[in-house]
Short mmCIF file of C-alpha atoms and ligand atoms in Angstrom, two decimals:
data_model
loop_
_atom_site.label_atom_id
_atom_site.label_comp_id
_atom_site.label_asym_id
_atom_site.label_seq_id
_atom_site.Cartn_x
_atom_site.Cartn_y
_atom_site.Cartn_z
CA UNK A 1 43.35 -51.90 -55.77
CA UNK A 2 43.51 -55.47 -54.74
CA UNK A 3 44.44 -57.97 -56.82
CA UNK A 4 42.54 -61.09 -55.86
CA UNK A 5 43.21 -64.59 -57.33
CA UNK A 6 40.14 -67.25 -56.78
CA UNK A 7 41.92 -70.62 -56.69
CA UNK A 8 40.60 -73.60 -58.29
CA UNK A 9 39.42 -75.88 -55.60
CA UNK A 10 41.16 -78.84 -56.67
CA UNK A 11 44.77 -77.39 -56.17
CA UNK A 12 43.69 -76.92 -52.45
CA UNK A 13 42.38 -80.37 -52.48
CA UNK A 14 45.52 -82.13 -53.50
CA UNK A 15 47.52 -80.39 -50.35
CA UNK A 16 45.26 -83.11 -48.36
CA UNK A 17 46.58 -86.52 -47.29
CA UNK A 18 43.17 -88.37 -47.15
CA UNK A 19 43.04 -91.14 -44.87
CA UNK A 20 41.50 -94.59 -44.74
CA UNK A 21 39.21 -93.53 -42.10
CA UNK A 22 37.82 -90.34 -44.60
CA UNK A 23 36.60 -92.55 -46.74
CA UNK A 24 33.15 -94.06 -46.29
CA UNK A 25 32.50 -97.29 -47.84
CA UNK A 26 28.81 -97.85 -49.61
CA UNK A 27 26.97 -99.45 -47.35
CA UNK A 28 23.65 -101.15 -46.79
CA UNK A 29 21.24 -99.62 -44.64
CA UNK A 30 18.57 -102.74 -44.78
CA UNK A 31 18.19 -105.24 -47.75
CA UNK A 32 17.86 -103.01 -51.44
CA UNK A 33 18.77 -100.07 -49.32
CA UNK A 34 22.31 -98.71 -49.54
CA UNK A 35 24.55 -95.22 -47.93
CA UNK A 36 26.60 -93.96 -50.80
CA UNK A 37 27.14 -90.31 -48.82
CA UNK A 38 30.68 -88.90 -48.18
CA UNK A 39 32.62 -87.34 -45.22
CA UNK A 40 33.88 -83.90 -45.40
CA UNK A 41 37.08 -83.02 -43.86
CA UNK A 42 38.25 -80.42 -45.64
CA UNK A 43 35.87 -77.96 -45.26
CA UNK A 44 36.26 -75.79 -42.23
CA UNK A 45 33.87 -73.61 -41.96
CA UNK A 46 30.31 -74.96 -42.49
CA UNK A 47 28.11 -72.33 -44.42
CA UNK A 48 31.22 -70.63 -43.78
CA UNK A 49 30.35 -69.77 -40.21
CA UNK A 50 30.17 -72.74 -37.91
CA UNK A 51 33.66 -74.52 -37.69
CA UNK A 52 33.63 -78.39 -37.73
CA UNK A 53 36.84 -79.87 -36.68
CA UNK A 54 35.76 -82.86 -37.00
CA UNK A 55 34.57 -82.77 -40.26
CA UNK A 56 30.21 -83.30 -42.16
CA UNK A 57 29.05 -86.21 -43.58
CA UNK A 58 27.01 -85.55 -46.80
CA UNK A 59 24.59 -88.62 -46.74
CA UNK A 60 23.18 -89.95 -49.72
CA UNK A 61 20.85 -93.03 -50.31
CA UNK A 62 19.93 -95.84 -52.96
CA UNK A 63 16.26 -96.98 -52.55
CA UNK A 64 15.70 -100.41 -55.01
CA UNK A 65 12.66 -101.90 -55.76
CA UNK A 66 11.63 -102.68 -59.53
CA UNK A 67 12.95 -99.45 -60.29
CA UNK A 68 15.79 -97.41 -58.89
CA UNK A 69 15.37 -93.83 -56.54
CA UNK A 70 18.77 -92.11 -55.56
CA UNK A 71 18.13 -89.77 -52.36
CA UNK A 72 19.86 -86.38 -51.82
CA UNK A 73 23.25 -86.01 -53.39
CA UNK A 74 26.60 -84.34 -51.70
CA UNK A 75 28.35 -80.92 -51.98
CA UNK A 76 30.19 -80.92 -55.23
CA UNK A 77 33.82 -81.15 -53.64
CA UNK A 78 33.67 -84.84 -53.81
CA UNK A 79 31.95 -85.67 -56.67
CA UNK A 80 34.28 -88.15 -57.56
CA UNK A 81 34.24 -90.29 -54.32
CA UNK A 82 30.07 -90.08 -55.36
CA UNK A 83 30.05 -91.16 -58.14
CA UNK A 84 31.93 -93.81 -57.94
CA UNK A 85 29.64 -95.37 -55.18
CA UNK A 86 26.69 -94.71 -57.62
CA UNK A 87 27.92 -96.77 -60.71
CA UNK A 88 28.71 -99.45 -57.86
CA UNK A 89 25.22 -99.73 -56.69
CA UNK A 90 23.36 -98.59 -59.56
CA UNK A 91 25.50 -98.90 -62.69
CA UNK A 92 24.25 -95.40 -63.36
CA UNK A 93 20.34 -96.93 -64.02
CA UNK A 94 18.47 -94.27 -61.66
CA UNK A 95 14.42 -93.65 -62.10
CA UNK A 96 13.65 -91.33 -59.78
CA UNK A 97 16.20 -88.23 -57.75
CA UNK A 98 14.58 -87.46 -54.75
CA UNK A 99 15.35 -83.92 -53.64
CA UNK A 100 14.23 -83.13 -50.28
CA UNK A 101 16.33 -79.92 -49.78
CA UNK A 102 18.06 -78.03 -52.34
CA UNK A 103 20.59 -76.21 -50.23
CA UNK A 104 23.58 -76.86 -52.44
CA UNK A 105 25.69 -79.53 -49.53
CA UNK A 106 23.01 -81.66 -50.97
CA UNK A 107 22.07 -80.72 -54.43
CA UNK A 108 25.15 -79.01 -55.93
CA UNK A 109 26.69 -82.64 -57.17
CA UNK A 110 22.84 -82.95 -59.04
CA UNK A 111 24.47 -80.98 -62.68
CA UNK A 112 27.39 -83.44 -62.97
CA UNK A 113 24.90 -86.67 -61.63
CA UNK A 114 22.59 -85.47 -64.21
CA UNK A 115 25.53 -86.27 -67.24
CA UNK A 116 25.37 -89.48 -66.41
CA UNK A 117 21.52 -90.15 -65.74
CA UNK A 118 20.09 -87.65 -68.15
CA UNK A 119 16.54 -89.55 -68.04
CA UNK A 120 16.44 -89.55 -64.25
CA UNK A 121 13.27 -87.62 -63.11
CA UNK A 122 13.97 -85.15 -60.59
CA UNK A 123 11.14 -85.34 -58.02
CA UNK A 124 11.15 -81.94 -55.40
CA UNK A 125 8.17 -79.82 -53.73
CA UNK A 126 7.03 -76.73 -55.65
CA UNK A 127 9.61 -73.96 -54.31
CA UNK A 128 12.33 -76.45 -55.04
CA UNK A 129 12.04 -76.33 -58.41
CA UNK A 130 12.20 -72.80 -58.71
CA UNK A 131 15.33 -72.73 -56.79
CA UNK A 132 17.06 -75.49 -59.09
CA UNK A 133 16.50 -73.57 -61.85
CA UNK A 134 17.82 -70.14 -60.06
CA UNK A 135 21.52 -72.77 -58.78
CA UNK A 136 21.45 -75.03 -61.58
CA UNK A 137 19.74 -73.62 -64.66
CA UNK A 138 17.74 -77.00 -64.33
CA UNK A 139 14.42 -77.12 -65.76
CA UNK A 140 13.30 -80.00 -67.36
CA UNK A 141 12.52 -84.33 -66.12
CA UNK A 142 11.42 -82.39 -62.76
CA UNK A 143 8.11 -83.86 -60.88
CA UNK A 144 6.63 -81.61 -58.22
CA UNK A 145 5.42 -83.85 -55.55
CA UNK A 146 2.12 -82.71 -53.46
CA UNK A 147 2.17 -83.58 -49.71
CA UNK A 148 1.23 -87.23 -48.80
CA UNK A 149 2.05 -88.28 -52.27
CA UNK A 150 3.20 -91.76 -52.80
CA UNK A 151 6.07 -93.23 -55.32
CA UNK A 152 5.55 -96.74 -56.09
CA UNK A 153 8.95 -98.10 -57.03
CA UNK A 154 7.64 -101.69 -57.07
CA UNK A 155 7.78 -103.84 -53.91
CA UNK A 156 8.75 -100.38 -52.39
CA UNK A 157 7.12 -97.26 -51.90
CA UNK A 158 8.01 -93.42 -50.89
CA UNK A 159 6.13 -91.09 -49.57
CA UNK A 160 6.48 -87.09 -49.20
CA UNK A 161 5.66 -84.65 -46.50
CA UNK A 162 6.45 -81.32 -46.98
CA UNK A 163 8.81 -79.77 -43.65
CA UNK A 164 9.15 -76.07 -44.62
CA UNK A 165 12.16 -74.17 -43.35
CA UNK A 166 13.48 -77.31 -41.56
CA UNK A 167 15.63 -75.80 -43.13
CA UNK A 168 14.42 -74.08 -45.85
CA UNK A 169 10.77 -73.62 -47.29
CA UNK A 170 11.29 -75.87 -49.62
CA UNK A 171 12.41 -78.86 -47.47
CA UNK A 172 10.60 -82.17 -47.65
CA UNK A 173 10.89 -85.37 -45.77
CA UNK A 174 10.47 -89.10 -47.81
CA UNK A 175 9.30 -91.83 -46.00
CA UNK A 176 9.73 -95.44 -47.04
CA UNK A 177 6.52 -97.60 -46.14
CA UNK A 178 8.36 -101.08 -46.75
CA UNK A 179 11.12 -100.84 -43.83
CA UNK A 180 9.75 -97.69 -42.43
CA UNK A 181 12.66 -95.83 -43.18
CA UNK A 182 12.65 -91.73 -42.55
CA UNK A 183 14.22 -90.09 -44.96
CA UNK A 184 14.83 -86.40 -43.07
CA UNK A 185 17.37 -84.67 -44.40
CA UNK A 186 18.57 -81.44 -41.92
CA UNK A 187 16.39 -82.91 -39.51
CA UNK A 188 17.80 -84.99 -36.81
CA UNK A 189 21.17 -84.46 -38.44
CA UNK A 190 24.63 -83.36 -36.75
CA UNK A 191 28.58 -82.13 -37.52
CA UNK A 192 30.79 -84.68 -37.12
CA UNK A 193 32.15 -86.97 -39.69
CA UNK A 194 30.86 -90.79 -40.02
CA UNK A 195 34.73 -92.07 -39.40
CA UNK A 196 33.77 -94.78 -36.94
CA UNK A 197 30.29 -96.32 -38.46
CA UNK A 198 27.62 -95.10 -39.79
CA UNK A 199 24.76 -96.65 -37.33
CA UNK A 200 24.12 -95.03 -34.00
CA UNK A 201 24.67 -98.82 -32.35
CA UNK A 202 28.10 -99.50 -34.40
CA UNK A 203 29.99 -96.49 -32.15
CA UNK A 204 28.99 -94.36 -29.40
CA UNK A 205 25.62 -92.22 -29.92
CA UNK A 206 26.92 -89.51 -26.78
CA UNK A 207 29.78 -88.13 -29.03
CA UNK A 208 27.28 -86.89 -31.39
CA UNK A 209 24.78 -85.40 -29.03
CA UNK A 210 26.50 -82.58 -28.49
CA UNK A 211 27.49 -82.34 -31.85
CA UNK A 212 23.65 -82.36 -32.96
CA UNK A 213 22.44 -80.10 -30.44
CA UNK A 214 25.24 -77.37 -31.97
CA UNK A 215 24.28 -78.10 -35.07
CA UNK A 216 20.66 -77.89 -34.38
CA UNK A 217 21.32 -74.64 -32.54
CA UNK A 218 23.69 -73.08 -35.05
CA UNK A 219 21.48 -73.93 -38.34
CA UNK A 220 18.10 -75.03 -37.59
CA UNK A 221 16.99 -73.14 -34.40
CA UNK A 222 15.81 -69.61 -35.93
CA UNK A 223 12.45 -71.66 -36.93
CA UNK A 224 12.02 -73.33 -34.11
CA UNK A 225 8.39 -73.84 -34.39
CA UNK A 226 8.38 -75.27 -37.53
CA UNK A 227 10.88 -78.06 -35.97
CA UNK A 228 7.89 -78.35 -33.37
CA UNK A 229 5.29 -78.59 -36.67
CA UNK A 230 7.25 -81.41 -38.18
CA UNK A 231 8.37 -83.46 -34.90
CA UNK A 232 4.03 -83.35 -34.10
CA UNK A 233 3.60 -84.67 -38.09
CA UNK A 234 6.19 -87.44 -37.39
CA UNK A 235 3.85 -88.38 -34.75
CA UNK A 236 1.67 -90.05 -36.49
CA UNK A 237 4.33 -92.42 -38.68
CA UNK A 238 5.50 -95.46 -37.41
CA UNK A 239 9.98 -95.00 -37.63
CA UNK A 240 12.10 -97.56 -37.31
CA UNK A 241 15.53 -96.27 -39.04
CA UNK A 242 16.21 -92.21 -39.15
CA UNK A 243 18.38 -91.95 -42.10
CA UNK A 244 19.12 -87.91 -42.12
CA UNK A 245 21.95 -86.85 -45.01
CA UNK A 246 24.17 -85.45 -41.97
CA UNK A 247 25.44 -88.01 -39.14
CA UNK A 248 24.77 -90.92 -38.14
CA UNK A 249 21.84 -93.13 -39.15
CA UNK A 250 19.26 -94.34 -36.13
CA UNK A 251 18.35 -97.68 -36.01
CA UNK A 252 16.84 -99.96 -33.12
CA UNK A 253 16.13 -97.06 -31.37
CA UNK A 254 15.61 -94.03 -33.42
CA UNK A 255 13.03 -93.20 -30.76
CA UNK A 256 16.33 -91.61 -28.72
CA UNK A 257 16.80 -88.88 -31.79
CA UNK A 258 13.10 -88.06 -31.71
CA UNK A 259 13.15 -87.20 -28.21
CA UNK A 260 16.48 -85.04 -28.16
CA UNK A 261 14.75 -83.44 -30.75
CA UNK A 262 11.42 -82.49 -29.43
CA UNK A 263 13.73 -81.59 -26.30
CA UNK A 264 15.73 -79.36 -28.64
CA UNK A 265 12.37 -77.68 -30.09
CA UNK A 266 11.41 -77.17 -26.77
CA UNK A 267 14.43 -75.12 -26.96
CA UNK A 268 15.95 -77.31 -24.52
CA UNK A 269 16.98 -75.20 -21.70
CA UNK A 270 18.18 -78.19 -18.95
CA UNK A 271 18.87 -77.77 -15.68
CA UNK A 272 22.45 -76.02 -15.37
CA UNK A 273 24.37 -72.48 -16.01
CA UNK A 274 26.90 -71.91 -18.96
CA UNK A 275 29.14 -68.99 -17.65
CA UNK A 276 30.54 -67.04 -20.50
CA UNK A 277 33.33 -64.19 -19.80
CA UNK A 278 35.39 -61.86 -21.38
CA UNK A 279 37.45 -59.53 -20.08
CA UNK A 280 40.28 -56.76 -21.49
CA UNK A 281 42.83 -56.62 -18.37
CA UNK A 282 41.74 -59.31 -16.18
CA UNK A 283 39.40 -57.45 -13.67
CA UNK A 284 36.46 -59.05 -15.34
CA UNK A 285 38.19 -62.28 -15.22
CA UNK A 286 39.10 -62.16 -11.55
CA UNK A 287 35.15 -62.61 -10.87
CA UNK A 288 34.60 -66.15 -13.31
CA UNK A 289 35.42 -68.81 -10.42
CA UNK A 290 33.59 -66.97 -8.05
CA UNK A 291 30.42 -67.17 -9.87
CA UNK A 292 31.05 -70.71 -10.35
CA UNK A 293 31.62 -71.56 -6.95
CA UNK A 294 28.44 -70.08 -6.18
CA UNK A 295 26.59 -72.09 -8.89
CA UNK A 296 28.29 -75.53 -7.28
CA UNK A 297 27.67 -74.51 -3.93
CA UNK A 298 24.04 -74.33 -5.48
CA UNK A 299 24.31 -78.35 -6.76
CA UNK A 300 23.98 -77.49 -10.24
CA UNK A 301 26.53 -78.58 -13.17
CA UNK A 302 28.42 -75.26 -14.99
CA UNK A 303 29.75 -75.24 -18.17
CA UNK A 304 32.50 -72.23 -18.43
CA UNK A 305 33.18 -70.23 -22.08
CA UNK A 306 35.25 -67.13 -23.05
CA UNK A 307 34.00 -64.52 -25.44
CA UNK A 308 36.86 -64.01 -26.64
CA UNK A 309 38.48 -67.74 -27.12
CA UNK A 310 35.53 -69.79 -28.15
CA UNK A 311 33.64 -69.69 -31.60
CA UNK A 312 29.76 -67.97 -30.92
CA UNK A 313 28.85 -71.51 -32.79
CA UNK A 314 29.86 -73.25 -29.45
CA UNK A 315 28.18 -70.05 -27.38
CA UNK A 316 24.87 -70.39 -28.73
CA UNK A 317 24.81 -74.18 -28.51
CA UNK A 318 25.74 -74.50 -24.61
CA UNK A 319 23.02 -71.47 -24.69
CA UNK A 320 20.24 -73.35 -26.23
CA UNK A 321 21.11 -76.43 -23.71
CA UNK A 322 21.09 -74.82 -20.66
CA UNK A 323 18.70 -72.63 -18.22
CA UNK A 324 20.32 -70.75 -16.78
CA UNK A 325 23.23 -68.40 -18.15
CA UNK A 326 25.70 -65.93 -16.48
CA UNK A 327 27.28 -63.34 -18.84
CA UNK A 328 30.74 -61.38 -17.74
CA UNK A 329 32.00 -58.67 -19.94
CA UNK A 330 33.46 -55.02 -18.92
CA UNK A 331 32.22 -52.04 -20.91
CA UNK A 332 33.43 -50.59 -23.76
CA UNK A 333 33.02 -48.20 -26.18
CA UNK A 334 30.07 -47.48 -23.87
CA UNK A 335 28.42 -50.96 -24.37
CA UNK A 336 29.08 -54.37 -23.79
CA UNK A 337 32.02 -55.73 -25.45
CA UNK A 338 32.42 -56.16 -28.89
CA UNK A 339 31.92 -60.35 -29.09
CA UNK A 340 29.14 -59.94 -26.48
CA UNK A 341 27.39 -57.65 -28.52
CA UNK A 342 27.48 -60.05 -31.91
CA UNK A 343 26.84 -63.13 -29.58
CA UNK A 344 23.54 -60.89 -27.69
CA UNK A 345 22.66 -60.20 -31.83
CA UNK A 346 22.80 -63.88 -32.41
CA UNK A 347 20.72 -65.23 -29.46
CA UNK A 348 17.89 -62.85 -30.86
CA UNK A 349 18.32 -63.74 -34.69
CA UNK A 350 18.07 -67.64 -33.29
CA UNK A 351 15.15 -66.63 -31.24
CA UNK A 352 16.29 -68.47 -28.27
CA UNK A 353 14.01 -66.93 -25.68
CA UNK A 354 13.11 -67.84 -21.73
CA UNK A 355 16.67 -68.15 -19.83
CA UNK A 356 17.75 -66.95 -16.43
CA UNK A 357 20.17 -64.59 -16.36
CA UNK A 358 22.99 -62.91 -14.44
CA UNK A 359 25.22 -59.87 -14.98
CA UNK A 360 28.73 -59.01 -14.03
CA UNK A 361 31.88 -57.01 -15.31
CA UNK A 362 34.17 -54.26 -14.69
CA UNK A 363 34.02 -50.41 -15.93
CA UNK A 364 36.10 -46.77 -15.52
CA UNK A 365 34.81 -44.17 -16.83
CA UNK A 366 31.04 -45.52 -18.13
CA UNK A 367 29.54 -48.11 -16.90
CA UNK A 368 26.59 -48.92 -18.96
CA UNK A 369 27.01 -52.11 -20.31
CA UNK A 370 25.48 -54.71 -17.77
CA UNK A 371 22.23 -52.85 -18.15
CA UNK A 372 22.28 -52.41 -22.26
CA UNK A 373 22.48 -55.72 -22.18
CA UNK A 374 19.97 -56.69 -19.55
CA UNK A 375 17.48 -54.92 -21.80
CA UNK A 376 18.20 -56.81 -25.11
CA UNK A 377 17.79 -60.12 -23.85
CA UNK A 378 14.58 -58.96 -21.55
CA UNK A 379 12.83 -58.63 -25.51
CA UNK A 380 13.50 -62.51 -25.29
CA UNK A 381 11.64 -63.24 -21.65
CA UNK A 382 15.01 -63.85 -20.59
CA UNK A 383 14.39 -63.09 -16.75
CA UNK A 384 17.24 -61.54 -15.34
CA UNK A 385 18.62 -61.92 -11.52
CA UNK A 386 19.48 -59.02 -9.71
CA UNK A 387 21.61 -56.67 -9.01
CA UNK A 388 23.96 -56.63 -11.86
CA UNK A 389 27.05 -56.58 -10.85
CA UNK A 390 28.83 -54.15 -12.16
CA UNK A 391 32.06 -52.68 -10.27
CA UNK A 392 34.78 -50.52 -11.20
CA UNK A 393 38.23 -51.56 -11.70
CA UNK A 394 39.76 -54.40 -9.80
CA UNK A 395 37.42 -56.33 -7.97
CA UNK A 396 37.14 -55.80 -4.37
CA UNK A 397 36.71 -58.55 -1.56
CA UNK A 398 33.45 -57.91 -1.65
CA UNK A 399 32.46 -57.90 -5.38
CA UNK A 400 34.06 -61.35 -5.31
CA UNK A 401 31.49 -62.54 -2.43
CA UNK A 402 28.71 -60.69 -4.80
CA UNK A 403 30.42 -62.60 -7.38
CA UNK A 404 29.39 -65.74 -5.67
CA UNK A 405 26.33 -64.94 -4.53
CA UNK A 406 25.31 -64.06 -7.94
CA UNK A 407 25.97 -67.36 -9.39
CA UNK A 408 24.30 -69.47 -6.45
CA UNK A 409 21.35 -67.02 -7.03
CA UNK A 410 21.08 -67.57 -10.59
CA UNK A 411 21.61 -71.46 -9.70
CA UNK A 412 18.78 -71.32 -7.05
CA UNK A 413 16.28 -69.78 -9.62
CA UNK A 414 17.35 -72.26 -12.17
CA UNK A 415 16.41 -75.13 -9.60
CA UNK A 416 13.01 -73.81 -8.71
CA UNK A 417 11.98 -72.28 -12.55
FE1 FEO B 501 22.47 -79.65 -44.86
FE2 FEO B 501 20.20 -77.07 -44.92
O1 FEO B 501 21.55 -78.19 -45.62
#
């Protein structure tokens, strides 16, 4: 038997040197309005899957008008660093805790919040209550708000739309009608710690792109279409500042957010190839830069990945952006190699359907992997190129021209799809 120790969190906690830059000052968004979130450096893993190296923010908000509404809190781990910002801006005298996702990097500092604003009415949509009672044992000062309802906090007002399974079914989205501030929690969110500003115009909006379209592809992209629901609901509200409780906030042009993210529940899909390889003894391997010549001989760009070196988070991300996608791998076990096979799972759990694809790889002794695969991924209208290429052994002289040809092929029907 195994003798497992949990560790209390806070001895890990103290190992970390914290640095200036980890440390978010509060911060006002517009007059009355203030950020009192928190970056997240120590964390690794997010959801324990999806590594961030360079950290979460857990954004939180102060909304003043004659009365006081706190939005979304952060994950427990830094409590502290919360609630200090809190008594700054609000000396602890909180109305209203507006809940629009209870998934707990944004509810589970609510319990220890609650101690010090005991009167503070909780206001969530219908399934969220249910589910703070099932993390929190929290029952009571909760208000269940209906869609389109408003919140007058005097000389301000909220309003609520419900935006189910963006993330979860319970998610809502609060909109403040004074400085036409959206309030969207996951939505339009990314990885990536505010170290540098927390405005879009105070640092440079391109180093988060790809950071939002990885996290958008990693967490939010198995419902899809309900991203597509709530982007066609936004429609109709006039935005000027995106304030989402990950990444950066969107101001003077949030419009720029919007569109990546109608892009991104188109399921993206731009005009390129992502190559991703593995190989066991380098036959496979031999064939990568051949395929890639042929895509650049075709004009289009090529982003290159390794099954084997990079994280599936970064696999399914460059999948989601691009068209067109070439897949090496060599057989084994009698099927496609073993982080092919998880990453061909994952493109079907995220439902990330309609690429172009090509096939190549080395065998011995069975050689049935190109075609297992081919299969799986035609369940997601992927269309794939042929032939597959699929040789045995070392490549030959002329598997590596195939090799080429494959990936200016693939290229070609990227360009005219
Ligand atoms: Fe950032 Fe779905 O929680």
């Amino acid at each position: 038997m195994i003798d497992f120790e949990v560790k209390p969190l806070n001895r890990a906690f103290k190992l970390i040197r914290i640095k200036p830059q980890m440390l978010i000052k509060m911060k006002e968004v517009v007059p009355d309005v203030y950020y009192i979130g928190v970056n997240d450096h120590l964390t690794k893993l997010f959801e324990g899957l999806w590594p961030i190296p360079e950290g979460v923010s857990y954004n939180s908000y102060v909304v003043k008008g004659e009365k006081t509404a706190l939005i979304e809190t952060v994950k427990i781990p830094f409590i502290d660093e919360f609630l200090k910002k809190v008594e700054e801006v609000t000396s602890f005298d909180i109305d209203y805790i507006i809940l629009n996702h209870i998934e707990p990097d944004h509810s589970s500092s609510l319990p220890r919040l609650l101690e010090k604003v005991p009167n503070a009415t909780i206001y969530c949509s219908k399934k969220a209550e249910g589910m703070l009672d099932s993390l929190y044992g929290i029952t009571e000062n909760i208000h269940v708000v209906e869609e389109g309802e408003k919140l007058d906090l005097g000389g301000r007002e909220l309003v609520f739309y419900m935006d189910p399974l963006v993330h979860w079914p319970e998610t809502m989205i609060t909109y403040d009608t004074k400085d036409k501030i959206l309030f969207s929690c996951d939505a339009f969110g990314s990885y990536k710690a505010l170290d540098f500003g927390l405005f879009h115009d105070e640092c440079d909006p391109d180093i988060y792109y790809e950071e939002t379209i990885r996290y958008f592809s990693n967490i939010i992209a198995k419902y899809v279409k309900y991203v597509k629901k709530a982007m066609e609901k936004l429609a109709g509200l006039d935005i000027k500042i995106i304030a989402p409780a990950h990444g950066l906030i969107w101001r003077k042009n949030p419009q720029r957010i919007i569109d990546l993210y109608i892009h991104l529940s188109d399921r993206m899909a731009i005009p390129g190839v992502v190559v991703i390889w593995g190989s066991m003894y380098g036959n496979t391997a031999k064939v990568v830069n051949h395929v890639v010549e042929g895509i650049k001989e075709a004009g289009l760009p090529v982003k290159v990945l390794n099954f084997s070196a990079d994280h599936l988070s970064y696999l399914i991300k460059e999948t989601w952006k691009y068209k067109g996608v070439i897949l090496g791998f060599p057989t084994y076990d009698g099927g496609p190699f073993l982080n092919t096979s998880y990453y061909l799972h994952l493109i079907k759990r995220k439902d990330l359907k309609e690429r172009i694809v090509g096939f190549f790889g080395s065998s011995m002794w069975s050689g049935r992997a190109l075609k297992q695969a081919a299969d799986q991924v035609q369940e997601l209208d992927w269309e794939v190129v042929e032939p597959l290429l699929e040789f045995k052994g070392s490549p030959t002289d002329e598997v590596l021209e195939q090799a080429k040809q494959l990936g200016k092929a693939v290229a070609e029907r990227v360009k005219s799809s």
